[in-house]
Coordinates of C-alpha atoms and ligand atoms in Angstrom, one line a residue:
X171 CA 7.8 5.9 -18.3
X172 CA 7.9 7.9 -15.0
X173 CA 4.7 8.5 -12.9
X174 CA 4.3 10.3 -9.6
X175 CA 2.1 8.0 -7.5
X176 CA 4.0 8.8 -4.3
X177 CA 7.1 10.9 -3.4
X178 CA 8.7 7.5 -2.7
X179 CA 9.0 7.3 -6.5
X180 CA 11.4 10.2 -6.6
X181 CA 15.0 10.4 -5.3
X182 CA 16.2 13.2 -3.0
X183 CA 17.9 14.8 -5.9
X184 CA 14.8 14.7 -8.0
X185 CA 12.6 16.2 -5.2
X186 CA 15.3 18.9 -4.8
X187 CA 15.2 19.6 -8.5
X188 CA 11.4 19.8 -8.6
X189 CA 11.4 22.3 -5.7
X190 CA 14.1 24.4 -7.4
X191 CA 12.0 24.5 -10.6
X192 CA 9.0 25.4 -8.5
X193 CA 10.8 28.4 -6.9
X194 CA 12.2 29.5 -10.3
X195 CA 8.7 29.4 -12.0
X196 CA 7.2 31.1 -9.0
X197 CA 9.6 34.1 -9.2
X198 CA 9.2 34.1 -13.0
X199 CA 5.4 34.4 -12.6
X200 CA 5.8 37.1 -10.0
X201 CA 7.8 39.1 -12.6
X202 CA 5.2 38.6 -15.3
X203 CA 6.8 35.7 -17.2
X204 CA 4.8 32.8 -18.3
X205 CA 7.0 30.7 -20.6
X206 CA 5.1 28.5 -23.1
X207 CA 6.8 25.3 -22.2
X208 CA 3.6 23.3 -22.5
X209 CA 2.5 24.7 -25.8
X210 CA 0.0 22.4 -27.6
X211 CA 0.1 20.1 -24.6
X212 CA -3.1 18.6 -23.0
X213 CA -3.4 17.7 -19.4
X214 CA -6.4 15.6 -18.3
X215 CA -7.8 15.8 -14.8
X216 CA -9.6 12.6 -13.9
X217 CA -11.3 13.3 -10.6
X218 CA -13.5 11.0 -8.5
X219 CA -13.6 13.4 -5.5
X220 CA -14.3 17.1 -5.0
X221 CA -11.5 19.6 -5.3
X222 CA -10.8 23.3 -5.3
X223 CA -7.0 23.7 -5.0
X224 CA -5.8 20.7 -6.9
X225 CA -8.2 21.1 -9.8
X226 CA -7.9 24.9 -10.2
X227 CA -4.1 25.0 -9.7
X228 CA -3.4 22.3 -12.3
X229 CA -5.8 23.9 -14.8
X230 CA -4.3 27.3 -14.2
X231 CA -0.6 26.2 -14.4
X232 CA -1.3 24.4 -17.7
X233 CA -2.9 27.6 -19.1
X234 CA 0.0 29.7 -17.8
X235 CA 2.5 27.5 -19.5
X236 CA 0.7 27.6 -22.8
X237 CA -1.2 24.3 -22.7
X238 CA -4.8 23.1 -22.4
X239 CA -6.5 21.1 -19.7
X240 CA -9.6 18.9 -19.7
X241 CA -11.6 18.2 -16.5
X242 CA -12.9 14.7 -16.6
X243 CA -15.6 13.9 -14.0
X244 CA -17.7 10.8 -13.4
X245 CA -19.4 11.0 -16.8
X246 CA -16.3 9.6 -18.6
X247 CA -17.0 6.3 -16.7
X248 CA -13.7 5.3 -15.3
X249 CA -14.1 1.9 -13.7
X250 CA -17.8 1.8 -14.8
X251 CA -18.4 2.1 -18.5
X252 CA -15.6 -0.1 -19.9
X253 CA -12.6 -2.1 -18.6
X254 CA -9.6 -0.2 -17.4
X255 CA -7.4 -2.0 -19.9
X256 CA -9.4 -0.2 -22.6
X257 CA -10.2 3.1 -20.8
X258 CA -6.7 4.1 -19.6
X259 CA -4.7 3.4 -22.8
X260 CA -7.3 5.2 -24.9
X261 CA -7.5 8.2 -22.6
X262 CA -3.8 8.5 -22.2
X263 CA -3.1 8.2 -25.9
X264 CA -4.9 11.5 -26.4
X265 CA -3.1 13.3 -23.5
X266 CA 0.4 14.5 -22.6
X267 CA -0.2 14.2 -18.9
X268 CA -3.0 12.8 -16.6
X269 CA -3.7 13.9 -13.1
X270 CA -5.9 11.5 -11.1
X271 CA -7.8 12.2 -7.9
X272 CA -9.2 8.8 -6.8
X273 CA -10.9 7.0 -4.0
X274 CA -8.4 4.1 -4.3
X275 CA -4.7 4.3 -4.5
X276 CA -4.6 0.8 -6.0
X277 CA -6.8 2.0 -8.9
X278 CA -4.2 4.8 -9.7
X279 CA -1.4 2.3 -9.5
X280 CA -3.3 0.1 -12.0
X281 CA -3.9 3.1 -14.2
X282 CA -0.1 3.7 -14.3
X283 CA 0.4 0.2 -15.6
X284 CA -1.8 0.8 -18.6
X285 CA -0.9 4.4 -19.2
X286 CA 0.7 5.9 -22.3
X287 CA 1.5 9.2 -20.7
X288 CA 2.9 10.2 -17.3
X289 CA 0.4 10.2 -14.4
X290 CA 0.4 12.4 -11.3
X291 CA -1.5 11.4 -8.2
X292 CA -3.8 14.3 -7.3
X293 CA -4.8 12.6 -4.0
X294 CA -5.8 9.1 -3.1
X295 CA -6.7 7.5 0.2
X296 CA -3.0 6.8 0.8
X297 CA -1.0 9.8 -0.4
X298 CA -1.1 13.4 -1.6
X299 CA 2.3 14.1 -3.1
X300 CA 1.4 17.4 -4.7
X301 CA 0.3 18.8 -1.3
X302 CA 3.6 17.7 0.3
X303 CA 5.6 19.5 -2.5
X304 CA 3.7 22.7 -1.8
X305 CA 4.1 22.3 1.9
X306 CA 7.9 21.9 1.5
X307 CA 8.2 24.9 -0.8
X308 CA 6.4 26.9 1.9
X309 CA 8.6 25.5 4.7
X310 CA 11.7 26.4 2.6
X311 CA 10.4 30.0 2.3
X312 CA 9.9 30.3 6.0
X313 CA 12.7 28.6 7.8
X314 CA 16.2 29.9 8.4
X315 CA 17.8 26.5 8.3
X316 CA 16.1 23.5 6.7
X317 CA 18.5 21.1 8.4
X318 CA 17.4 22.4 11.8
X319 CA 13.7 22.7 11.3
X320 CA 11.2 20.4 12.9
X321 CA 7.8 19.5 11.4
X322 CA 4.9 18.1 13.4
X323 CA 1.6 16.9 12.2
X324 CA -1.2 16.5 14.8
X325 CA -4.2 14.3 14.1
X326 CA -4.8 11.5 11.6
X327 CA -2.1 9.5 10.0
X328 CA -3.8 10.0 6.7
X329 CA -2.8 10.7 3.0
X330 CA -1.6 14.3 3.8
X331 CA 0.6 13.3 6.8
X332 CA 1.9 10.3 4.9
X333 CA 3.3 12.4 2.1
X334 CA 4.6 15.0 4.5
X335 CA 6.5 12.3 6.4
X336 CA 7.9 11.0 3.1
X337 CA 9.1 14.4 1.9
X338 CA 10.7 15.2 5.3
X339 CA 12.5 11.9 5.2
X340 CA 13.8 12.4 1.7
X341 CA 15.1 15.9 2.6
X342 CA 16.5 14.9 6.0
X343 CA 14.0 16.9 8.1
X344 CA 12.8 15.8 11.5
X345 CA 9.1 14.9 11.4
X346 CA 6.8 13.8 14.2
X347 CA 3.2 12.5 14.0
X348 CA 1.2 13.1 17.1
X349 CA -1.8 10.8 17.0
X350 CA -3.7 8.2 19.0
X351 CA -2.3 4.7 18.4
X352 CA -5.2 3.7 16.1
X353 CA -4.6 6.7 13.9
X354 CA -0.8 6.2 13.6
X355 CA 1.1 4.9 10.6
X356 CA 2.1 1.3 10.2
X357 CA 5.3 0.8 12.1
X358 CA 6.8 -0.8 8.9
X359 CA 6.3 2.5 7.1
X360 CA 8.2 4.4 9.8
X361 CA 10.9 1.8 10.0
X362 CA 11.4 1.9 6.2
X363 CA 11.6 5.7 6.2
X364 CA 14.1 5.7 9.1
X365 CA 16.2 3.0 7.4
X366 CA 16.3 5.2 4.3
X367 CA 17.3 8.2 6.4
X368 CA 19.9 6.2 8.2
X369 CA 18.7 7.6 11.6
X370 CA 15.6 8.1 13.6
X371 CA 14.2 11.1 11.8
X372 CA 10.5 10.1 11.5
X373 CA 8.7 9.5 14.8
X374 CA 5.1 9.0 16.0
X375 CA 3.9 9.6 19.6
X376 CA 0.6 9.6 21.3
X377 CA 1.1 12.6 23.5
X378 CA 0.1 15.8 21.6
X379 CA 2.1 18.1 23.9
X380 CA 5.3 16.0 23.6
X381 CA 4.7 15.9 19.8
X382 CA 4.7 19.7 19.3
X383 CA 7.6 20.4 21.6
X384 CA 10.2 22.4 19.6
X385 CA 8.1 22.3 16.4
X386 CA 8.8 25.1 13.9
X387 CA 5.9 24.0 11.7
X388 CA 2.7 22.6 13.2
X389 CA 0.4 20.9 10.6
X390 CA -3.0 19.4 10.9
X391 CA -5.7 18.2 8.5
X392 CA -9.4 17.3 8.8
X393 CA -10.2 14.4 11.1
X394 CA -12.6 12.9 8.6
X395 CA -11.2 12.6 5.1
X396 CA -13.3 12.3 2.0
X397 CA -14.9 8.9 2.0
X398 CA -14.7 8.4 5.8
X399 CA -17.9 10.3 6.6
X400 CA -19.5 7.3 8.3
X401 CA -16.7 7.3 10.9
X402 CA -17.0 11.0 11.5
X403 CA -18.6 10.9 15.1
X404 CA -16.1 8.4 16.3
X405 CA -13.2 10.3 14.8
X406 CA -14.4 13.5 16.4
X407 CA -14.3 11.8 19.8
X408 CA -11.0 10.0 19.3
X409 CA -9.1 13.0 18.0
X410 CA -10.4 15.8 20.2
X411 CA -7.2 16.1 22.3
X412 CA -5.2 16.7 19.1
X413 CA -7.0 20.0 18.2
X414 CA -4.4 22.7 17.3
X415 CA -5.3 25.5 19.7
X416 CA -3.4 28.4 21.3
X417 CA -2.3 26.2 24.3
X418 CA -0.8 23.6 22.0
X419 CA 0.9 26.2 19.8
X420 CA 2.4 27.7 22.9
X421 CA 4.3 24.4 23.5
X422 CA 5.9 24.7 20.1
X423 CA 9.0 26.8 19.2
X424 CA 8.7 30.6 19.6
X425 CA 7.1 32.0 16.4
X426 CA 6.1 28.5 15.2
X427 CA 4.0 28.5 12.0
X428 CA 0.6 26.8 11.5
X429 CA -0.1 24.9 8.3
X430 CA -3.1 23.0 6.9
X431 CA -3.7 21.6 3.4
X432 CA -7.3 22.9 3.5
X433 CA -10.3 22.7 3.5
X434 CA -10.3 23.1 7.3
X435 CA -13.1 22.6 9.8
X436 CA -12.7 25.4 12.3
X437 CA -13.5 24.3 15.8
X438 CA -12.6 20.7 15.1
X439 CA -8.9 20.0 14.2
X440 CA -8.0 23.7 14.6
X441 CA -9.4 26.7 16.5
X442 CA -10.4 29.8 14.6
X443 CA -7.9 32.0 16.5
X444 CA -5.0 29.7 15.4
X445 CA -6.0 29.4 11.7
X446 CA -6.6 33.1 11.4
X447 CA -3.5 34.2 13.4
X448 CA -0.4 35.8 11.9
X449 CA 1.3 32.5 12.4
X450 CA -0.9 30.8 10.0
X451 CA 0.5 30.2 6.5
X452 CA -2.6 28.6 4.9
X453 CA -3.1 31.0 2.1
X454 CA 0.5 31.0 1.0
X455 CA 0.6 27.2 1.3
X456 CA -2.5 26.9 -0.9
X457 CA -1.0 29.4 -3.5
X458 CA 2.2 27.3 -3.5
X459 CA 0.2 24.3 -4.9
X460 CA 0.3 26.2 -8.2
X461 CA 4.0 26.8 -8.1
X462 CA 5.0 23.4 -6.8
X463 CA 2.9 21.5 -9.3
X464 CA 4.4 23.7 -12.1
X465 CA 7.8 22.5 -11.0
X466 CA 6.6 18.9 -10.9
X467 CA 4.9 19.1 -14.3
X468 CA 7.9 20.7 -16.0
X469 CA 10.3 18.1 -14.4
X470 CA 8.0 15.1 -15.3
X471 CA 7.3 16.2 -18.9
X472 CA 10.7 17.7 -19.8
X473 CA 13.3 15.8 -17.8
X474 CA 12.0 12.6 -16.2
X475 CA 10.5 11.3 -19.4
X476 CA 13.1 12.9 -21.8
Ligands
CP140 N1 -5.6 20.5 -0.3 C1 -6.3 20.1 -1.4 O1 -5.9 19.1 -2.0 O2 -7.4 20.8 -1.7 P1 -8.6 20.4 -2.7 O3 -9.2 19.1 -2.1 O4 -9.5 21.5 -2.7 O5 -8.0 20.1 -4.0
NVA141 N1 -7.2 14.2 4.1 C1 -8.1 15.0 3.3 C2 -7.3 16.0 2.4 C3 -8.1 16.9 1.5 C4 -7.3 17.7 0.7 C5 -9.0 14.1 2.4 O1 -8.5 13.1 1.9 O2 -10.2 14.4 2.3

């Protein structure tokens, strides 16, 4: 059975197929078509952390495709009320698909082992594959030439930048993380990606100005992710030079676009003028969560597990 814990689990062809389905379903929805391909289908959403976009987009896409979704918060007792080897097989024997947002990536990997239906990672401490799919759908819609684009992420080498680096690698797109040394990815991760790409496609540098040079898409994310609140003061101090502001955007390609997974903290990782400028794609990017996940769900439930 296939699960999507990380985009490393998908081949380049599979990611391309998911993005094509996403674009098809997006244009179908815009012309008023909501095919009932998930009729009588139930998606569970097992969430340990807050969410606006992930929760609502998964619930909405399931409804649009004729299925039903169940939001499962802390009261169901995952990891608390009974052993995982009872909890996960029972839960997933009721469901057709389970989306999990968890504190621990390892806990989602463990859930995959016991699962009787496909699982999608709706964000862990390590990765956020659904976000990267929506980001790539947005990039595709805004670049003239995917092969010549350059994606830059400034700030923390976190779950969002991890998945963005993976999808860029899989699709042969240049990606640079600009981050202080202690917030950069493990070099083994970068080496593995570049080995997969067959060239030096994925880079990380400390200098934020060098990082954004020639970027067509400049990304950032909060400096303190959910669960890291105790480190917030230190992170604010360590990452202050990586704030995406007008000066830094001016170092990027002419007409470079700003992107952010949201929620954002204006005045920290990005200035208000940048996030609210005409270069900012944040609303489209968030809307594309719905379309990209629709492509992913259709692929996973109809093709990958056929
Ligand atoms: N970007 C994102 O995953 O948003 P939520 O935390 O609101 O789901
Ligand atoms: N890096 C952030 C992303 C939120 C969507 C976090 O994990 O909190």
